[in-house]
CSV table of C-alpha atoms and ligand atoms in Angstrom, one decimal:
chain,number,residue,atom,x,y,z
A,1,MET,CA,81.8,161.6,78.6
A,2,ASP,CA,81.1,159.3,80.9
A,3,ALA,CA,82.4,157.3,83.4
A,4,TYR,CA,82.3,154.5,85.4
A,5,ARG,CA,81.7,154.1,89.4
A,6,ILE,CA,82.8,150.9,90.5
A,7,VAL,CA,82.4,149.4,94.5
A,8,GLY,CA,84.8,146.7,94.8
A,9,GLY,CA,84.4,143.6,96.9
A,10,LYS,CA,80.9,142.6,96.4
A,11,LYS,CA,79.8,139.1,96.8
A,12,LEU,CA,79.7,138.0,92.8
A,13,GLU,CA,77.1,135.3,91.4
A,14,GLY,CA,75.1,134.3,88.4
A,15,ILE,CA,75.6,133.5,84.8
A,16,ILE,CA,76.9,136.2,82.2
A,17,GLU,CA,76.1,135.3,78.5
A,18,ILE,CA,78.4,136.0,76.0
A,19,GLY,CA,77.6,138.2,72.9
A,20,GLY,CA,78.4,137.7,69.1
A,21,ALA,CA,82.4,138.2,68.3
A,22,LYS,CA,83.1,142.0,67.6
A,23,ASN,CA,86.2,141.1,65.7
A,24,ALA,CA,84.1,138.6,63.3
A,25,ALA,CA,81.0,140.6,63.1
A,26,LEU,CA,83.2,143.6,61.5
A,27,PRO,CA,84.8,142.2,58.5
A,28,ILE,CA,82.0,140.2,58.0
A,29,LEU,CA,79.8,143.3,57.8
A,30,CYS,CA,82.7,144.7,55.7
A,31,ALA,CA,82.2,141.6,53.3
A,32,THR,CA,78.2,142.4,52.5
A,33,LEU,CA,79.8,145.4,49.9
A,34,ILE,CA,81.0,142.1,47.7
A,35,GLU,CA,77.9,141.3,45.8
A,36,LYS,CA,74.4,143.2,45.2
A,37,GLY,CA,71.9,141.3,47.4
A,38,THR,CA,70.0,141.0,51.3
A,39,TYR,CA,72.1,139.8,53.8
A,40,ILE,CA,70.7,139.1,57.6
A,41,LEU,CA,73.5,138.8,60.2
A,42,ARG,CA,72.4,137.3,63.7
A,43,ASN,CA,74.4,137.1,66.6
A,44,VAL,CA,75.7,140.8,66.0
A,45,PRO,CA,77.1,142.6,69.5
A,46,ALA,CA,75.2,146.0,69.7
A,47,LEU,CA,78.5,148.0,70.2
A,48,LYS,CA,79.4,151.4,69.0
A,49,ASP,CA,82.0,150.2,66.7
A,50,ILE,CA,79.4,148.0,64.5
A,51,LYS,CA,76.9,151.4,64.6
A,52,THR,CA,79.8,153.3,63.4
A,53,LEU,CA,80.8,150.8,60.7
A,54,SER,CA,77.4,150.5,59.7
A,55,LYS,CA,77.4,154.5,59.2
A,56,VAL,CA,80.1,153.7,56.7
A,57,LEU,CA,78.6,151.0,55.0
A,58,GLU,CA,75.4,153.5,54.6
A,59,LYS,CA,77.8,156.1,53.0
A,60,LEU,CA,78.7,153.9,50.7
A,61,GLY,CA,75.1,153.2,49.6
A,62,LEU,CA,74.1,150.3,51.8
A,63,GLU,CA,70.7,150.0,53.6
A,64,VAL,CA,71.3,148.7,57.1
A,65,GLU,CA,68.9,147.8,59.7
A,66,ASN,CA,68.2,146.4,63.1
A,67,LEU,CA,65.8,143.7,62.8
A,68,ASP,CA,66.2,143.2,66.7
A,69,LYS,CA,69.0,144.1,69.0
A,70,ASN,CA,71.5,141.6,67.6
A,71,THR,CA,70.1,141.0,64.0
A,72,LEU,CA,71.2,143.0,61.2
A,73,LYS,CA,69.7,143.2,57.8
A,74,VAL,CA,71.9,144.8,55.0
A,75,VAL,CA,70.5,145.4,51.6
A,76,ASN,CA,72.9,145.9,49.0
A,77,LYS,CA,71.5,147.5,45.8
A,78,GLY,CA,75.1,148.6,44.6
A,79,LEU,CA,77.7,151.0,45.8
A,80,ALA,CA,76.8,154.6,45.4
A,81,SER,CA,80.3,155.5,46.2
A,82,ILE,CA,83.9,153.9,46.1
A,83,GLU,CA,85.1,156.2,49.0
A,84,ALA,CA,85.3,155.6,52.8
A,85,THR,CA,86.4,159.2,54.1
A,86,TYR,CA,88.5,160.4,56.9
A,87,ASP,CA,86.2,161.8,59.2
A,88,LEU,CA,84.5,158.0,59.3
A,89,VAL,CA,87.7,155.6,59.1
A,90,LYS,CA,89.6,158.0,61.6
A,91,THR,CA,86.7,157.1,64.5
A,92,MET,CA,87.1,153.5,63.9
A,93,ARG,CA,90.5,151.9,62.2
A,94,ALA,CA,88.7,148.8,61.4
A,95,SER,CA,86.9,150.3,58.7
A,96,PHE,CA,89.6,150.2,56.8
A,97,THR,CA,88.6,146.1,55.9
A,98,VAL,CA,86.1,147.9,53.5
A,99,MET,CA,88.9,148.5,50.8
A,100,GLY,CA,89.1,144.5,49.9
A,101,PRO,CA,85.5,144.2,49.4
A,102,ILE,CA,85.2,147.5,47.6
A,103,ILE,CA,88.1,146.3,45.5
A,104,ALA,CA,86.0,143.0,44.9
A,105,HIS,CA,83.1,145.0,43.6
A,106,GLU,CA,84.4,147.9,41.5
A,107,LYS,CA,88.0,147.1,41.2
A,108,ARG,CA,88.7,150.2,42.5
A,109,ALA,CA,88.8,152.0,46.1
A,110,LYS,CA,90.0,155.1,48.1
A,111,VAL,CA,89.6,154.8,51.8
A,112,SER,CA,91.5,156.9,54.2
A,113,LEU,CA,94.5,155.9,55.5
A,114,PRO,CA,93.4,154.6,59.2
A,115,GLY,CA,95.5,157.0,61.9
A,116,GLY,CA,97.5,155.0,64.5
A,117,CYS,CA,95.9,154.6,67.9
A,118,ALA,CA,96.8,154.7,71.2
A,119,ILE,CA,98.2,150.9,71.2
A,120,GLY,CA,100.5,151.3,67.7
A,121,ALA,CA,101.0,153.0,64.5
A,122,ARG,CA,98.7,150.3,63.1
A,123,PRO,CA,100.3,150.4,59.6
A,124,VAL,CA,98.3,148.6,56.4
A,125,ASP,CA,101.4,147.9,54.4
A,126,LEU,CA,100.3,144.2,54.3
A,127,HIS,CA,96.8,145.1,53.1
A,128,LEU,CA,98.5,147.0,50.6
A,129,LYS,CA,101.2,144.4,49.3
A,130,GLY,CA,98.2,142.1,48.8
A,131,PHE,CA,96.0,144.3,46.9
A,132,GLU,CA,98.9,145.0,44.3
A,133,ALA,CA,99.8,141.5,43.9
A,134,LEU,CA,96.1,140.9,43.0
A,135,GLY,CA,96.5,143.7,40.3
A,136,CYS,CA,96.0,147.0,41.7
A,137,VAL,CA,97.6,150.3,41.4
A,138,ILE,CA,98.0,151.6,44.8
A,139,GLN,CA,98.7,155.4,45.1
A,140,ILE,CA,99.2,157.3,48.6
A,141,HIS,CA,98.1,161.2,48.7
A,142,HIS,CA,96.6,163.3,51.0
A,143,GLY,CA,95.9,160.8,53.5
A,144,TYR,CA,94.3,158.1,51.2
A,145,VAL,CA,94.9,154.8,49.5
A,146,GLU,CA,93.3,154.5,45.9
A,147,ALA,CA,93.5,151.3,44.1
A,148,ASN,CA,92.7,151.1,40.6
A,149,ALA,CA,92.6,147.7,38.8
A,150,THR,CA,91.5,146.9,35.1
A,151,GLU,CA,91.4,143.2,36.0
A,152,LEU,CA,91.7,141.4,39.7
A,153,LYS,CA,93.9,138.2,38.9
A,154,GLY,CA,94.8,135.6,41.5
A,155,ALA,CA,98.0,135.6,42.9
A,156,LYS,CA,100.3,134.2,45.6
A,157,ILE,CA,100.8,136.6,48.4
A,158,VAL,CA,103.3,135.8,51.5
A,159,LEU,CA,102.4,137.9,54.5
A,160,ASP,CA,105.1,139.1,56.2
A,161,PHE,CA,103.3,139.0,59.5
A,162,PRO,CA,100.1,136.9,60.1
A,163,SER,CA,98.2,140.3,59.9
A,164,VAL,CA,94.3,139.4,60.9
A,165,GLY,CA,92.9,142.7,59.3
A,166,ALA,CA,95.5,142.3,56.2
A,167,THR,CA,94.3,138.5,55.8
A,168,GLU,CA,90.6,139.7,56.1
A,169,ASN,CA,91.1,142.4,53.4
A,170,ILE,CA,93.2,140.4,51.1
A,171,VAL,CA,90.6,137.7,51.2
A,172,MET,CA,87.6,139.8,50.6
A,173,ALA,CA,89.4,141.1,47.7
A,174,ALA,CA,90.7,137.8,46.1
A,175,VAL,CA,86.9,136.0,46.3
A,176,LYS,CA,85.7,137.4,42.8
A,177,ALA,CA,89.2,137.6,41.5
A,178,LYS,CA,89.9,135.8,37.9
A,179,GLY,CA,92.1,132.3,39.0
A,180,GLN,CA,93.6,131.3,42.0
A,181,THR,CA,94.7,133.3,44.8
A,182,ILE,CA,97.2,131.4,47.6
A,183,LEU,CA,97.7,133.3,50.6
A,184,GLU,CA,100.7,132.1,52.9
A,185,ASN,CA,101.4,133.4,56.5
A,186,ALA,CA,98.2,134.0,57.0
A,187,ALA,CA,96.3,134.7,60.2
A,188,ILE,CA,93.9,131.8,61.9
A,189,GLU,CA,92.7,133.9,64.5
A,190,PRO,CA,88.9,132.1,64.9
A,191,GLU,CA,87.6,135.4,63.4
A,192,VAL,CA,89.5,135.2,60.4
A,193,GLU,CA,87.8,131.5,60.1
A,194,ASP,CA,84.6,132.6,60.6
A,195,LEU,CA,85.0,135.6,57.9
A,196,CYS,CA,85.6,132.7,55.6
A,197,ASN,CA,83.1,130.7,56.6
A,198,PHE,CA,80.5,133.7,55.8
A,199,LEU,CA,81.8,133.8,52.3
A,200,VAL,CA,81.6,129.9,51.5
A,201,SER,CA,78.3,130.0,52.6
A,202,MET,CA,78.0,132.6,49.7
A,203,GLY,CA,79.2,130.6,47.6
A,204,ALA,CA,82.9,131.8,47.6
A,205,LYS,CA,85.6,128.6,46.9
A,206,ILE,CA,88.0,128.8,49.6
A,207,GLU,CA,90.2,126.0,50.8
A,208,GLY,CA,92.5,125.8,54.1
A,209,ILE,CA,90.1,127.8,56.4
A,210,GLY,CA,91.5,128.1,59.6
A,211,THR,CA,95.1,127.3,58.3
A,212,SER,CA,97.8,129.7,57.4
A,213,LYS,CA,98.0,128.9,54.1
A,214,ILE,CA,94.3,130.1,52.4
A,215,ILE,CA,93.5,128.7,48.6
A,216,ILE,CA,90.9,131.0,47.0
A,217,ASP,CA,89.4,130.3,43.7
A,218,GLY,CA,87.7,133.0,42.1
A,219,VAL,CA,83.9,132.9,41.3
A,220,GLU,CA,81.9,135.1,39.2
A,221,THR,CA,79.2,136.1,42.1
A,222,LEU,CA,78.0,135.3,45.6
A,223,THR,CA,74.9,134.8,46.7
A,224,PRO,CA,73.9,136.7,49.8
A,225,GLY,CA,72.3,134.7,52.6
A,226,GLU,CA,72.1,134.5,56.8
A,227,TYR,CA,74.6,134.2,58.7
A,228,ASN,CA,75.6,133.4,62.6
A,229,ILE,CA,78.3,135.1,64.2
A,230,ILE,CA,80.4,133.3,66.4
A,231,PRO,CA,80.7,134.3,70.2
A,232,ASP,CA,83.1,136.8,71.2
A,233,ARG,CA,86.3,134.6,73.0
A,234,ILE,CA,87.7,137.9,74.1
A,235,GLU,CA,84.5,138.8,76.4
A,236,ALA,CA,84.3,135.3,77.3
A,237,GLY,CA,87.7,135.5,78.4
A,238,THR,CA,87.5,138.6,80.3
A,239,TYR,CA,84.6,137.4,82.5
A,240,LEU,CA,86.4,134.2,82.8
A,241,VAL,CA,88.7,136.6,85.2
A,242,LEU,CA,85.3,137.0,87.4
A,243,SER,CA,84.6,133.4,87.8
A,244,ILE,CA,88.3,133.2,89.5
A,245,LEU,CA,87.2,136.3,91.8
A,246,SER,CA,84.3,134.7,92.8
A,247,GLU,CA,85.5,131.2,93.2
A,248,GLY,CA,83.5,129.7,90.5
A,249,LYS,CA,79.8,131.5,91.6
A,250,VAL,CA,80.2,133.1,88.4
A,251,LYS,CA,79.8,131.5,85.3
A,252,VAL,CA,80.1,132.2,81.4
A,253,LYS,CA,77.4,131.0,79.2
A,254,GLY,CA,77.8,130.4,75.2
A,255,ALA,CA,82.0,130.7,75.1
A,256,ILE,CA,83.6,128.0,72.4
A,257,ARG,CA,86.2,126.6,74.6
A,258,GLU,CA,88.4,126.1,71.5
A,259,HIS,CA,88.7,129.2,70.7
A,260,MET,CA,90.3,129.8,74.1
A,261,ASP,CA,92.9,127.4,74.1
A,262,SER,CA,95.9,129.1,74.4
A,263,TYR,CA,94.4,131.7,77.4
A,264,LEU,CA,92.9,128.8,79.1
A,265,ALA,CA,96.1,126.9,79.4
A,266,LYS,CA,97.9,129.6,80.8
A,267,LEU,CA,95.0,130.1,83.5
A,268,GLU,CA,95.7,126.0,84.3
A,269,GLU,CA,99.4,126.7,84.5
A,270,MET,CA,98.9,129.3,87.3
A,271,GLY,CA,96.8,126.2,89.2
A,272,ALA,CA,93.3,127.0,87.9
A,273,VAL,CA,90.6,124.0,87.0
A,274,ILE,CA,88.5,124.7,84.2
A,275,LYS,CA,85.1,123.6,84.4
A,276,GLU,CA,82.4,122.6,82.2
A,277,GLU,CA,79.0,121.6,81.9
A,278,GLY,CA,76.7,122.0,78.8
A,279,ASP,CA,77.5,125.8,77.5
A,280,LEU,CA,78.7,126.8,81.0
A,281,MET,CA,81.9,127.5,81.9
A,282,TRP,CA,83.6,128.4,85.1
A,283,ILE,CA,86.5,128.4,87.5
A,284,GLU,CA,86.4,127.4,91.1
A,285,THR,CA,90.4,127.9,92.0
A,286,SER,CA,90.5,130.7,94.4
A,287,VAL,CA,93.2,133.4,94.4
A,288,LYS,CA,95.1,132.5,96.9
A,289,GLU,CA,95.5,128.9,95.0
A,290,LEU,CA,97.1,130.7,92.0
A,291,LYS,CA,100.5,130.6,91.1
A,292,PRO,CA,102.8,133.1,89.2
A,293,VAL,CA,103.4,132.8,85.3
A,294,ARG,CA,105.0,134.2,82.6
A,295,VAL,CA,102.7,135.2,79.1
A,296,LYS,CA,104.1,136.2,75.8
A,297,THR,CA,101.5,137.3,73.4
A,298,MET,CA,101.8,135.9,70.1
A,299,PRO,CA,99.2,135.5,66.8
A,300,HIS,CA,96.6,132.9,67.1
A,301,PRO,CA,96.9,129.9,68.5
A,302,GLY,CA,98.9,131.7,70.9
A,303,PHE,CA,98.2,134.0,73.5
A,304,PRO,CA,96.0,136.8,72.4
A,305,THR,CA,96.8,140.3,72.9
A,306,ASP,CA,93.5,141.4,73.5
A,307,LEU,CA,93.7,139.0,76.7
A,308,GLN,CA,97.0,140.8,77.9
A,309,ALA,CA,95.3,143.3,80.1
A,310,GLN,CA,92.8,141.1,81.5
A,311,ILE,CA,95.5,138.7,82.6
A,312,MET,CA,97.4,141.4,84.2
A,313,THR,CA,94.8,142.2,86.2
A,314,LEU,CA,94.7,138.6,87.6
A,315,MET,CA,98.4,138.5,88.1
A,316,SER,CA,98.5,141.7,90.3
A,317,ILE,CA,96.6,139.8,92.7
A,318,VAL,CA,98.0,136.4,93.0
A,319,LYS,CA,101.3,136.3,95.3
A,320,GLY,CA,104.5,135.9,93.7
A,321,THR,CA,106.3,137.5,90.3
A,322,SER,CA,104.6,137.5,87.3
A,323,GLU,CA,105.9,138.8,83.9
A,324,ILE,CA,103.9,140.0,80.2
A,325,LYS,CA,106.1,140.2,77.1
A,326,GLU,CA,103.4,142.3,74.2
A,327,THR,CA,104.7,141.0,70.9
A,328,ILE,CA,101.7,142.3,68.8
A,329,PHE,CA,101.4,146.1,69.6
A,330,GLU,CA,104.6,148.8,70.3
A,331,ASN,CA,102.8,150.3,73.1
A,332,ARG,CA,99.9,148.3,75.1
A,333,PHE,CA,101.4,148.9,78.6
A,334,MET,CA,99.3,151.9,79.0
A,335,HIS,CA,96.8,150.1,81.5
A,336,VAL,CA,100.2,149.6,83.8
A,337,PRO,CA,100.6,153.4,85.6
A,338,GLU,CA,96.5,153.0,85.9
A,339,PHE,CA,97.1,150.0,87.6
A,340,ASN,CA,99.7,151.2,90.1
A,341,ARG,CA,97.6,153.8,90.7
A,342,MET,CA,95.2,151.2,92.5
A,343,GLY,CA,98.3,149.7,94.9
A,344,ALA,CA,99.8,147.2,91.8
A,345,ASP,CA,103.5,147.1,91.8
A,346,ILE,CA,104.3,146.7,87.9
A,347,THR,CA,107.5,147.5,86.0
A,348,ILE,CA,108.2,147.5,82.6
A,349,LYS,CA,112.1,146.5,81.4
A,350,HIS,CA,112.7,146.2,77.9
A,351,GLY,CA,108.8,145.9,76.8
A,352,VAL,CA,108.2,143.0,79.4
A,353,ALA,CA,106.0,143.9,82.4
A,354,GLN,CA,107.0,142.5,85.5
A,355,VAL,CA,104.0,142.1,88.2
A,356,ASN,CA,105.0,141.6,91.9
A,357,GLY,CA,101.6,140.3,92.2
A,358,GLY,CA,99.6,139.9,95.9
A,359,LEU,CA,99.4,143.6,97.2
A,360,PRO,CA,95.9,144.3,97.5
A,361,LEU,CA,94.1,146.6,95.5
A,362,THR,CA,92.6,149.9,96.4
A,363,GLY,CA,89.7,152.0,94.7
A,364,ALA,CA,91.4,155.1,92.6
A,365,GLU,CA,90.7,157.4,90.0
A,366,VAL,CA,91.9,155.8,86.5
A,367,MET,CA,91.3,155.7,83.0
A,368,ALA,CA,91.1,153.3,80.0
A,369,SER,CA,93.3,153.9,77.4
A,370,ASP,CA,91.9,151.2,74.6
A,371,LEU,CA,89.0,149.0,75.3
A,372,ARG,CA,90.6,145.7,76.5
A,373,ALA,CA,92.6,147.9,79.2
A,374,GLY,CA,89.4,149.4,80.4
A,375,ALA,CA,88.0,146.3,80.5
A,376,ALA,CA,90.7,145.0,82.9
A,377,LEU,CA,90.7,147.7,85.0
A,378,VAL,CA,87.1,147.0,85.7
A,379,LEU,CA,87.9,143.8,86.6
A,380,ALA,CA,90.4,145.3,89.0
A,381,GLY,CA,87.7,148.1,90.5
A,382,LEU,CA,85.5,144.8,91.2
A,383,VAL,CA,88.1,143.1,93.0
A,384,ALA,CA,89.8,146.6,94.9
A,385,GLU,CA,88.7,147.9,98.3
A,386,GLY,CA,86.8,151.1,97.9
A,387,GLU,CA,85.8,152.8,95.4
A,388,THR,CA,87.2,153.1,91.4
A,389,ILE,CA,85.9,155.9,88.9
A,390,LEU,CA,87.2,154.8,85.6
A,391,ASN,CA,87.2,157.1,82.7
A,392,ARG,CA,87.1,157.4,78.7
A,393,ILE,CA,84.9,154.2,79.1
A,394,TYR,CA,84.1,155.3,75.6
A,395,HIS,CA,86.6,153.0,74.7
A,396,VAL,CA,84.6,150.3,76.7
A,397,ASP,CA,81.5,150.8,75.0
A,398,ARG,CA,83.2,149.9,72.0
A,399,GLY,CA,84.0,146.1,72.6
A,400,TYR,CA,81.5,145.2,75.5
A,401,ASP,CA,77.8,144.9,75.2
A,402,GLN,CA,75.9,146.0,78.1
A,403,LEU,CA,78.9,145.5,80.2
A,404,GLU,CA,77.3,147.4,83.7
A,405,LYS,CA,74.0,145.7,82.7
A,406,LYS,CA,75.6,142.2,82.5
A,407,LEU,CA,78.0,142.8,86.0
A,408,ASN,CA,75.4,144.3,88.2
A,409,SER,CA,73.1,140.8,87.2
A,410,VAL,CA,75.8,139.2,88.7
A,411,GLY,CA,76.0,141.5,91.9
A,412,ALA,CA,78.7,144.0,90.9
A,413,GLN,CA,78.0,147.6,92.0
A,414,ILE,CA,78.5,149.2,88.7
A,415,GLU,CA,76.9,152.6,87.5
A,416,ARG,CA,77.8,154.8,84.5
A,417,ILE,CA,78.0,158.4,85.7
A,418,LYS,CA,78.2,161.7,83.3
A,419,LEU,CA,81.2,163.7,83.7
A,420,GLU,CA,80.9,167.4,82.6
A,421,ALA,CA,83.0,167.5,79.5
B,1,EPZ,C1,92.6,143.0,65.1
B,1,EPZ,O1,93.7,144.0,64.6
B,1,EPZ,C2,92.1,143.2,65.9
B,1,EPZ,N1,90.9,144.0,65.6
B,1,EPZ,C3,92.3,143.4,67.4
B,1,EPZ,O2,91.5,143.7,68.1
B,1,EPZ,C4,93.7,142.6,67.8
B,1,EPZ,O3,94.3,142.9,68.8
B,1,EPZ,C5,94.3,142.3,66.4
B,1,EPZ,O4,93.7,141.9,65.0
B,1,EPZ,C6,95.7,141.2,66.6
B,1,EPZ,O5,95.0,139.8,67.7
B,1,EPZ,C7,90.0,143.6,64.7
B,1,EPZ,O6,89.9,142.7,64.1
B,1,EPZ,C8,88.8,144.6,64.0
B,1,EPZ,P1,96.6,143.1,62.9
B,1,EPZ,P2,94.5,144.5,63.4
B,1,EPZ,O7,96.9,143.5,61.4
B,1,EPZ,O8,93.8,143.6,62.2
B,1,EPZ,C9,101.1,144.8,62.3
B,1,EPZ,C10,90.3,144.7,70.1
B,1,EPZ,O9,90.7,145.1,71.3
B,1,EPZ,N2,100.7,145.3,61.0
B,1,EPZ,O10,96.8,141.4,63.4
B,1,EPZ,O11,94.7,146.0,63.2
B,1,EPZ,C11,100.5,145.5,63.2
B,1,EPZ,O12,101.1,147.3,63.8
B,1,EPZ,C12,91.4,145.1,68.6
B,1,EPZ,O13,89.6,144.1,69.5
B,1,EPZ,C13,101.6,145.7,60.1
B,1,EPZ,O14,102.8,146.2,60.7
B,1,EPZ,O15,95.8,143.6,64.2
B,1,EPZ,C14,100.0,145.2,64.7
B,1,EPZ,O16,101.6,145.4,65.0
B,1,EPZ,C15,92.8,145.9,69.3
B,1,EPZ,N3,100.9,146.1,58.7
B,1,EPZ,C16,100.3,143.7,64.4
B,1,EPZ,O17,100.9,143.6,63.0
B,1,EPZ,C17,100.2,145.6,58.4
B,1,EPZ,O18,99.5,145.9,57.0
B,1,EPZ,C18,99.4,143.2,64.5
B,1,EPZ,O19,98.0,143.9,63.8
B,1,EPZ,C19,99.0,145.0,59.2
B,1,EPZ,C20,99.6,144.8,60.8
């Protein structure tokens, strides 16, 4: 089990390059299951989740090869299996989005129900309702979901909740269905948009991309090709906190500002001044100039739940009482007791985290509960006085490409240590 040893209080300066978006690369990789042919995917982040999903695709019969660290070549000569087994899906629930593409290719699929995870039960009922609407008969037994359709027919589907994964799975199942599919209350995250743009680049007919009403006209075949994944807005948002901690000496390179509007608006509400020059973004405002703020996580374009823990780091060192209401996941405050071990003063009342900010943070032994909490605790360790040991960093490895290398390159002192199992 690896851990990070972080020595806080170092002077940070330099440029951190943002990688490709994990949550765009994963569904786009799944989409290579839909059609035979050769795909070249560029700006793919080198993450554990990408490796895990590549293994799932290989088990299904695809060949996945790294042309270089961030470029994947996928060859689909047809599926060897329609089954994504528990041993693979349990390690990464996002692999459930292989189900839509397998259905599009074979009109049937058998995929293990993804387990819940630390942040919530993570049901897939909305995905299954979409598949049924397209003509699949769904059966659930022995922990597997089986879908069977004689024919996939376009349908009108209204999601109860703008679920990212359900939107992606249903769009992928519908691109080759007969007729038109209208998906209402669809998720509009930039990563969903990127998947739709990838499918259109292969000849899919999709209107309303980036809106909550997606219209898909099924086509006979798609034509695989090359595609560039968008930059990761969550990685960018994570490192922008460092920019504030370094009073602008750390700059973030390659982020797309309009993917981060709600997050940047919240930082501005705290008093931060966002600076941009070319593809560099930074914030010179110092922590002591910032004011407390209230945040409520919402589906895009609202404040992203994946940046909730990171802004909590900032709130805990900004004088005054801030608040966070987490509305997307039922259990995404497990980083609070870890922050409090570092000297923060955060209490949770009726699902709202109240942060009594401005106290100095001190290094402590803490643990990551999910990848974003882990990243937020790294940020806390960088600003805390003394040494922090962050356990369970396998969570962080899932979503951050070369985190310690990027941080050490701007003057941080963070090293990976092996703890005996
Ligand atoms: C995606 O998860 C992201 N993961 C998550 O990022 C992100 O936090 C989440 O979207 C919200 O933005 C990937 O893209 C791989 P949802 P997903 O379906 O698709 C409920 C990270 O840190 N729901 O939008 O699973 C669900 O329980 C990860 O990179 C149903 O009730 O999110 C949750 O409360 C963490 N039924 C809410 O919707 C369903 O059928 C949001 O889930 C599906 C979802």
